Coordinates of C-alpha atoms and ligand atoms in Angstrom, one line a residue:
M1424 CA 0.0 0.0 0.0
T1425 CA 1.4 3.4 -1.0
I1426 CA 1.5 6.5 1.3
F1427 CA -1.1 8.1 -1.0
A1428 CA -3.5 5.1 -0.5
K1429 CA -3.1 5.8 3.2
I1430 CA -3.9 9.4 2.7
I1431 CA -7.0 8.5 0.7
S1432 CA -8.2 6.2 3.4
G1433 CA -7.5 8.8 6.1
E1434 CA -4.9 6.7 7.8
I1435 CA -2.4 9.5 7.2
P1436 CA -3.4 13.1 7.3
C1437 CA -2.9 15.6 4.5
H1438 CA -3.6 19.3 3.9
R1439 CA -6.6 18.6 1.7
V1440 CA -7.6 21.3 -0.9
Y1441 CA -10.2 19.3 -3.0
E1442 CA -12.0 16.0 -3.0
D1443 CA -14.7 14.4 -5.1
Q1444 CA -15.8 10.8 -5.8
H1445 CA -12.7 10.0 -7.9
V1446 CA -10.1 12.7 -7.1
L1447 CA -8.2 14.1 -4.1
A1448 CA -5.9 17.2 -4.1
F1449 CA -3.6 18.1 -1.3
L1450 CA -0.5 20.1 -0.6
D1451 CA 2.9 18.5 -1.3
I1452 CA 4.8 17.9 1.9
G1453 CA 8.1 18.9 0.3
P1454 CA 7.0 21.8 -1.9
V1455 CA 9.3 22.8 -4.8
S1456 CA 7.5 26.2 -4.5
D1457 CA 4.9 27.7 -2.3
G1458 CA 1.5 26.2 -3.2
H1459 CA 2.8 23.0 -4.8
L1460 CA -0.3 20.8 -5.1
L1461 CA -0.7 17.1 -5.7
V1462 CA -3.7 15.8 -7.6
I1463 CA -4.4 12.1 -7.4
P1464 CA -7.0 9.6 -8.5
K1465 CA -8.6 7.6 -5.8
E1466 CA -8.1 4.5 -8.0
A1467 CA -4.8 2.8 -6.9
R1468 CA -2.7 2.6 -10.0
A1469 CA 1.1 3.2 -10.2
Q1470 CA 1.3 4.8 -13.7
L1471 CA -0.9 7.0 -15.8
D1472 CA -1.1 4.4 -18.6
E1473 CA -2.8 2.0 -16.2
L1474 CA -5.5 4.5 -15.2
S1475 CA -9.2 3.9 -16.1
D1476 CA -10.8 6.3 -18.5
E1477 CA -13.2 7.3 -15.7
S1478 CA -10.4 8.3 -13.3
A1479 CA -8.5 10.0 -16.1
A1480 CA -11.6 12.0 -17.1
A1481 CA -12.3 13.0 -13.5
I1482 CA -8.8 14.3 -13.1
G1483 CA -8.9 16.2 -16.5
R1484 CA -12.2 17.8 -15.4
V1485 CA -10.7 19.4 -12.3
L1486 CA -7.1 20.1 -13.2
P1487 CA -7.7 23.5 -14.8
R1488 CA -9.9 24.5 -11.8
L1489 CA -7.2 23.4 -9.4
A1490 CA -4.5 25.2 -11.4
R1491 CA -6.6 28.4 -11.2
A1492 CA -6.9 28.0 -7.4
V1493 CA -3.2 27.6 -7.0
M1494 CA -2.6 30.7 -9.1
K1495 CA -5.1 32.7 -7.1
A1496 CA -3.8 31.6 -3.8
T1497 CA -0.1 32.2 -4.6
G1498 CA -0.3 35.1 -7.1
A1499 CA 1.7 32.9 -9.6
T1500 CA 0.9 33.5 -13.3
S1501 CA 3.1 30.6 -14.5
Y1502 CA 3.2 27.0 -13.4
N1503 CA 4.2 23.5 -14.5
I1504 CA 2.1 20.3 -14.4
L1505 CA 4.5 17.4 -13.7
Q1506 CA 3.5 13.8 -13.9
N1507 CA 6.3 11.2 -13.4
N1508 CA 5.9 7.6 -14.4
G1509 CA 8.4 5.0 -13.3
A1510 CA 11.4 5.2 -11.0
A1511 CA 13.7 6.0 -13.9
A1512 CA 11.5 9.0 -14.6
H1513 CA 11.8 10.3 -10.9
Q1514 CA 8.6 8.7 -9.6
A1515 CA 9.0 8.1 -5.9
V1516 CA 5.4 7.3 -4.9
M1517 CA 3.9 4.5 -7.0
H1518 CA 0.4 6.0 -7.1
V1519 CA -0.5 8.2 -10.0
H1520 CA -0.2 11.9 -9.2
F1521 CA 0.0 15.2 -11.0
H1522 CA 2.1 18.0 -9.5
I1523 CA 0.9 21.5 -10.0
I1524 CA 4.0 23.6 -9.3
P1525 CA 3.7 27.4 -9.4
R1526 CA 6.6 29.4 -10.7
I1527 CA 7.2 32.1 -8.1
G1528 CA 10.3 34.2 -8.9
S1529 CA 13.1 31.7 -9.2
A1530 CA 11.2 29.1 -7.2
G1531 CA 9.6 26.4 -9.3
L1532 CA 10.4 23.4 -11.4
G1533 CA 13.8 23.1 -12.9
V1534 CA 13.5 21.5 -16.3
G1535 CA 16.3 19.7 -18.1
W1536 CA 15.3 19.6 -21.7
N1537 CA 17.8 17.8 -24.0
A1538 CA 16.1 18.5 -27.3
G1539 CA 17.3 16.6 -30.4
R1540 CA 16.1 16.9 -34.0
L1541 CA 13.2 14.8 -35.3
D1542 CA 14.3 12.4 -38.1
A1543 CA 11.7 12.1 -40.9
S1544 CA 12.0 8.3 -41.4
R1545 CA 11.9 7.7 -37.6
A1546 CA 8.9 10.0 -37.4
G1547 CA 7.1 7.9 -39.9
E1548 CA 7.9 4.7 -38.0
L1549 CA 6.8 6.1 -34.7
V1550 CA 3.5 7.5 -36.1
A1551 CA 2.7 4.1 -37.6
K1552 CA 3.6 2.2 -34.4
M1553 CA 1.7 4.5 -32.1
Q1554 CA -1.4 4.6 -34.3
A1555 CA -1.4 0.7 -34.4
A1556 CA -1.1 0.7 -30.6
L1557 CA -4.1 3.0 -30.0
Ligands
AMP2966 P1 7.2 11.9 -7.4 O1 8.7 12.0 -7.4 O2 6.5 12.4 -8.6 O3 6.7 10.5 -7.1 O4 6.7 12.8 -6.2 C1 6.2 12.4 -5.0 C2 5.8 13.6 -4.2 O5 5.0 13.2 -3.1 C3 7.0 14.4 -3.7 O6 6.9 15.7 -4.2 C4 6.8 14.3 -2.1 O7 7.2 15.5 -1.5 C5 5.3 14.1 -2.0 N1 4.9 13.4 -0.8 C6 5.4 12.3 -0.3 N2 4.7 11.9 0.8 C7 3.8 12.9 1.0 C8 2.8 13.1 2.0 N3 2.6 12.3 3.1 N4 2.0 14.2 1.9 C9 2.2 15.1 0.9 N5 3.1 14.9 -0.1 C10 3.9 13.8 0.0

């Protein structure tokens, strides 16, 4: 059982901002910037790709509203949504979660972005494979 499952069940406390049938949002205990919010499905799944359409839709419905609330509460006008999947991608808690991280001055998410150049033949291969997988 993950720590977020314990938060959902009430076994562990949190600073709850929002809750509905499918979604819970609470303050991150180790904020990258003031107002750093976590948005999680109540459905216990480790990665986003495992999530049901119902939970995904429920999160999608409230994410913009929660982002607006973070902006209003902190005064931030910029923010990042971060969603890590897998330990190699910096996921520490194996329960799906979206970070809403406001940019406040120099505080906020540091992003390493190692951009390459899209190769045309590789692009064709990828599009075909992804479309076949959908
Ligand atoms: P990630 O690296 O995407 O898995 O991020 C996990 C996040 O969960 C981190 O930002 C932690 O600070 C946060 N976190 C871990 N335990 C708690 C907790 N009990 N309450 C609130 N946030 C937590």
